[in-house]
Tab-separated table of C-alpha atoms in Angstrom:
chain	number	residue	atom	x	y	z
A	176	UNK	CA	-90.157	70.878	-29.902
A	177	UNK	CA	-86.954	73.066	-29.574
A	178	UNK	CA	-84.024	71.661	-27.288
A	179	UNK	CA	-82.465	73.331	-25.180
A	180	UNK	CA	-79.328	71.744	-26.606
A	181	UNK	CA	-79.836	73.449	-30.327
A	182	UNK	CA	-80.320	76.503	-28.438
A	183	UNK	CA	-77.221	76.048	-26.710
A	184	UNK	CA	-75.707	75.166	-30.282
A	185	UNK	CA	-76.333	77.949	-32.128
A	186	UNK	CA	-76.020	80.687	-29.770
A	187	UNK	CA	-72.521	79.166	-28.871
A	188	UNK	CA	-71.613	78.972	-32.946
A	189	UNK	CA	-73.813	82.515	-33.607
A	190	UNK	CA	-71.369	84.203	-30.926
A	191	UNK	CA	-67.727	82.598	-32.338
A	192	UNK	CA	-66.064	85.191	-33.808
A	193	UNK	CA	-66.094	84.591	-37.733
A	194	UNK	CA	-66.766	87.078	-41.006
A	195	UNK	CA	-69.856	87.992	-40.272
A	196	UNK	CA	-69.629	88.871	-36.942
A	197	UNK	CA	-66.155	90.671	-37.807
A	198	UNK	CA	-67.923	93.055	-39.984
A	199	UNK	CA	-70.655	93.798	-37.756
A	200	UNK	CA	-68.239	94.559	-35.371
A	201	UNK	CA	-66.284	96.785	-37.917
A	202	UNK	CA	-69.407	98.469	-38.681
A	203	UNK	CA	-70.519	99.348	-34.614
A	204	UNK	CA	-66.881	100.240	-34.706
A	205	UNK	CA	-67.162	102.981	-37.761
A	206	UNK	CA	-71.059	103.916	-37.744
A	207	UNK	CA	-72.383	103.065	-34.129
A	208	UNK	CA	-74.695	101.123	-33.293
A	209	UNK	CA	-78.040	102.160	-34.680
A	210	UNK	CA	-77.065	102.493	-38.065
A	211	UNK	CA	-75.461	99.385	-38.420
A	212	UNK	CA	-78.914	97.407	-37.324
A	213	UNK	CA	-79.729	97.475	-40.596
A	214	UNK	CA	-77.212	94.985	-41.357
A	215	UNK	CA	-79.241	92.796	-39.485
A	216	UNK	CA	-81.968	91.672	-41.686
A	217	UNK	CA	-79.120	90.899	-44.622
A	218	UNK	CA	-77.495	88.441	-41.951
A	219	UNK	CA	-80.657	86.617	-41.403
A	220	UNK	CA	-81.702	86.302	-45.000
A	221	UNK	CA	-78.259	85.280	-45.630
A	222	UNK	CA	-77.969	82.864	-43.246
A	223	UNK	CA	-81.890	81.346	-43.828
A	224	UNK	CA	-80.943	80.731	-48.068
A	225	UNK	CA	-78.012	79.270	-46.572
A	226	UNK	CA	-79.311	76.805	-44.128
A	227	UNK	CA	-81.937	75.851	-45.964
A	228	UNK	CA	-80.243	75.259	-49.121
A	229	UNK	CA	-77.618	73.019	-47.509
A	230	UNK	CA	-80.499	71.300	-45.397
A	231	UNK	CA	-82.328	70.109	-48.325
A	232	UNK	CA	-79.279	69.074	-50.318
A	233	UNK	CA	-78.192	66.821	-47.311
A	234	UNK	CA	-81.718	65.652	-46.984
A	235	UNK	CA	-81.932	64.482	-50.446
A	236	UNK	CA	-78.374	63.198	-50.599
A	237	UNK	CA	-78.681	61.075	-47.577
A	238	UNK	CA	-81.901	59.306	-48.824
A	239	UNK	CA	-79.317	57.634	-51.067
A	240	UNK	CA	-76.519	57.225	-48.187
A	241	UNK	CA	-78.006	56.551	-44.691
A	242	UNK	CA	-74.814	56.696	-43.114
A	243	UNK	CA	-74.308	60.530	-43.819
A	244	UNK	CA	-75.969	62.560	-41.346
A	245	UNK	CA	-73.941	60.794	-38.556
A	246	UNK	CA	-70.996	61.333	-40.387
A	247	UNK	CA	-71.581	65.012	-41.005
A	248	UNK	CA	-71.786	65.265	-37.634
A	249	UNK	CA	-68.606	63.414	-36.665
A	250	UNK	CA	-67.025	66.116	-39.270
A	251	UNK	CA	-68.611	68.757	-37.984
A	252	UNK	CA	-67.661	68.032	-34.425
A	253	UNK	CA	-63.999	68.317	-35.625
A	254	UNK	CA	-64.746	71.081	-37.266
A	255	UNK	CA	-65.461	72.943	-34.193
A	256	UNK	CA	-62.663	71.511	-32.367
A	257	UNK	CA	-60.581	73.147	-35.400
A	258	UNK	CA	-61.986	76.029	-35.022
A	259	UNK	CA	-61.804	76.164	-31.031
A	260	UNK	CA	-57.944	75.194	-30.983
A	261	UNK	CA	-57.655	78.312	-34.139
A	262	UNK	CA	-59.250	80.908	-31.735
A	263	UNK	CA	-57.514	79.973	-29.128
A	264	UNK	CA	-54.418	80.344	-30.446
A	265	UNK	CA	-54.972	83.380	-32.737
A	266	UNK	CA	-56.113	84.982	-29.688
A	267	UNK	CA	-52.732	87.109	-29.061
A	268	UNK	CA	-52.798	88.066	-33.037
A	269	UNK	CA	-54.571	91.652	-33.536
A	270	UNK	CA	-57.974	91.516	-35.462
A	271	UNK	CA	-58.397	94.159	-37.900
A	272	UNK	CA	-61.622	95.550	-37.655
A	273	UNK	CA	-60.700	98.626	-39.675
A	274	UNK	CA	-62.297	98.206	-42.695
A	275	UNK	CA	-64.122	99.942	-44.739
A	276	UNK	CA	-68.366	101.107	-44.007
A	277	UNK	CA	-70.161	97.586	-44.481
A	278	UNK	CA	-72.910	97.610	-46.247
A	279	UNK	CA	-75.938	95.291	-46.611
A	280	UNK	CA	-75.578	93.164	-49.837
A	281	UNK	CA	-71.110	92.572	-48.446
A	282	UNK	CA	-72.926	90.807	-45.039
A	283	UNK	CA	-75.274	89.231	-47.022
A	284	UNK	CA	-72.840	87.557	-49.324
A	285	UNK	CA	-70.581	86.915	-46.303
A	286	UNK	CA	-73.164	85.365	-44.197
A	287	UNK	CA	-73.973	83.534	-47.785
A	288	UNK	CA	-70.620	81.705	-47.879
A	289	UNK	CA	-69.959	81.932	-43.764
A	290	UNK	CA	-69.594	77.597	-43.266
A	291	UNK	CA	-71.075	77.925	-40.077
A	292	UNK	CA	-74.215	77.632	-42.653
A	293	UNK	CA	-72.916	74.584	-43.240
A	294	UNK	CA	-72.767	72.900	-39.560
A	295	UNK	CA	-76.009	74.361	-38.645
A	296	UNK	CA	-77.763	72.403	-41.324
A	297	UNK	CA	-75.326	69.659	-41.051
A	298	UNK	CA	-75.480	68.993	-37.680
A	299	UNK	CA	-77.288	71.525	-35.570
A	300	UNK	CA	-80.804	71.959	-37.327
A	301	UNK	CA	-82.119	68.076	-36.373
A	302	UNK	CA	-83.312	65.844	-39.524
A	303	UNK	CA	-86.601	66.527	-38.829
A	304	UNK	CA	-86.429	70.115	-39.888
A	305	UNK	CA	-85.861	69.018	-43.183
A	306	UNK	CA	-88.817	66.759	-43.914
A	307	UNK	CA	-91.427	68.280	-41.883
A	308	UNK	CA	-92.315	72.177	-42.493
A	309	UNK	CA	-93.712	72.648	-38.839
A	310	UNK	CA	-90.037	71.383	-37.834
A	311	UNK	CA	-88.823	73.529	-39.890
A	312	UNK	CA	-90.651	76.895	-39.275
A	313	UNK	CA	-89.917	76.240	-35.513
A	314	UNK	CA	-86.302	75.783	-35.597
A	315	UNK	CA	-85.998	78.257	-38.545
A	316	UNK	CA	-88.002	80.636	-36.400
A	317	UNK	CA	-85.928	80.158	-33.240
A	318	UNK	CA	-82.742	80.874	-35.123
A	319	UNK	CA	-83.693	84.170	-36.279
A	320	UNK	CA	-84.960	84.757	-32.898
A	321	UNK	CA	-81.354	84.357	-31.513
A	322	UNK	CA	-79.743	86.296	-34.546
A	323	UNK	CA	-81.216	89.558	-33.393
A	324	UNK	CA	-79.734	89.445	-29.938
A	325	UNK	CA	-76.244	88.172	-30.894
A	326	UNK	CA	-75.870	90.847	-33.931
A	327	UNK	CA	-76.634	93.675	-31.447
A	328	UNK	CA	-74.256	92.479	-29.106
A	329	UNK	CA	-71.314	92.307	-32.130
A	330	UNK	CA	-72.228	95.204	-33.179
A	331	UNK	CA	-72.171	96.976	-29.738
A	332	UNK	CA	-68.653	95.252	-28.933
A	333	UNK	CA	-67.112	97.027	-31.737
A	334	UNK	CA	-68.651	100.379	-30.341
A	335	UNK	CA	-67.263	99.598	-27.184
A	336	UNK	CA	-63.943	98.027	-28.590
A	337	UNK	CA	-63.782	101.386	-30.598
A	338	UNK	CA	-63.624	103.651	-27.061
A	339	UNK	CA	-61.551	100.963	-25.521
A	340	UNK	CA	-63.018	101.722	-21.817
A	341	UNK	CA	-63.060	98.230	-20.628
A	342	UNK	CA	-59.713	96.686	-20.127
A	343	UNK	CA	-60.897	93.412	-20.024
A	344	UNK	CA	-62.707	93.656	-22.897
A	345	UNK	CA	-60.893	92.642	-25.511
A	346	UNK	CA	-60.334	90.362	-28.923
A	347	UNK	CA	-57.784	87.998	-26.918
A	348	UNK	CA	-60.126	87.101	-24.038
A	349	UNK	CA	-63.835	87.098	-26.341
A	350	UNK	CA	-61.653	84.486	-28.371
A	351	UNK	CA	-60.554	82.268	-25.331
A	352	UNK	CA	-64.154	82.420	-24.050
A	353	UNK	CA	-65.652	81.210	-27.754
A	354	UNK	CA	-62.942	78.873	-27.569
A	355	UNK	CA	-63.978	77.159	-24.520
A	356	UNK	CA	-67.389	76.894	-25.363
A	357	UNK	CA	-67.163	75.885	-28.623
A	358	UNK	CA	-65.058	72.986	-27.012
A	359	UNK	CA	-68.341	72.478	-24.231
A	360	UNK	CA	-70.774	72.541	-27.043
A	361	UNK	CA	-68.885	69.860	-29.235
A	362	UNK	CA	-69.426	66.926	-26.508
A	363	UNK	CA	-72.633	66.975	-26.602
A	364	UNK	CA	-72.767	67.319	-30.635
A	365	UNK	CA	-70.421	64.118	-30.577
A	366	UNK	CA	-72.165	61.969	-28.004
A	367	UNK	CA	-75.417	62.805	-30.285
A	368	UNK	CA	-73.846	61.737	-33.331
A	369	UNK	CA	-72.446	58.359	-31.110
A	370	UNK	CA	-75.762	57.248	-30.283
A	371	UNK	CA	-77.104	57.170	-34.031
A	372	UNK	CA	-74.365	54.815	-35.051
């Protein structure tokens, strides 16, 4: 069964600003929208070798140590406290999202080495996933489900962010906002990993 809290998780993480969705926004920015979607498909087969790769290696490693899942998640919780307190106050500093066309196999090798690879299998994706291939498929599944959505909509900001309409819009307040809810999403990740000790 899916939570509603890994839900929350990884559409909260999937929508922080980080490389890969920097260079889909570059790419709305420079191409538009529909021929950046095929970017797409590279982020999701980046992100499932990724995942899964890490998921097993944790699996098998923690056979040996019992106590590391909890800990991962204790490290990952700070991790996303890091990274909440960095957006925040990067917020003001001016993202360059003038580089040059993206193309497939650069996301895929960004979304390859992106760490957020690394909390989703650490501490996002439960243990279950990783010993049981129903678990698996279904959370694996989900993810992807949630990548399509959250691409378009990076891609689309930098289309917008290229016309620079909406005065609102902008890299200082999506930052703040990711901020926030990374902070939101990180008690619940912390009382999870509290009750396992």
């Amino acid at each position: 069964m899916i939570s509603l809290l890994f839900i929350g998780l990884v559409t909260a993480l999937l929508l922080t600003p980080g490389p890969t969705n920097t260079l889909l926004a570059s790419s709305g920015i420079q191409v538009g929208v529909r021929c950046s979607l095929r970017l797409i498909p590279a982020e999701a087969v980046g992100y499932i070798i990724a995942i899964s790769t890490w998921g097993i290696l944790i699996e098998h490693i923690s056979q040996a140590f019992a106590f590391l899942p909890t800990v991962l998640k204790f490290l990952s919780v700070f991790y996303i406290l890091y990274l909440a307190v960095k957006l925040w106050r990067t917020a003001d500093l001016e993202i360059n999202l003038n580089q040059p066309t993206i193309r497939p196999h650069e996301l895929f090798c960004a979304t390859l080495l992106n760490p957020k690879a690394f909390l989703f299998a650490s501490a996002i994706f439960p243990e279950s996933a990783w010993t049981n291939v129903q678990n698996y498929i279904a959370h694996i599944m989900t993810f992807l489900c949630l990548i399509l959505p959250i691409a378009v909509f990076w891609i689309f900001l930098g289309s917008v962010l290229a016309l620079n309409k909406i005065h609102w819009l902008n890299a200082c307040n999506l930052q703040r906002t990711a901020s926030l809810v990374l902070v939101s999403f990180s008690i619940p990740l912390s009382y999870s990993a509290i009750l396992k000790f």
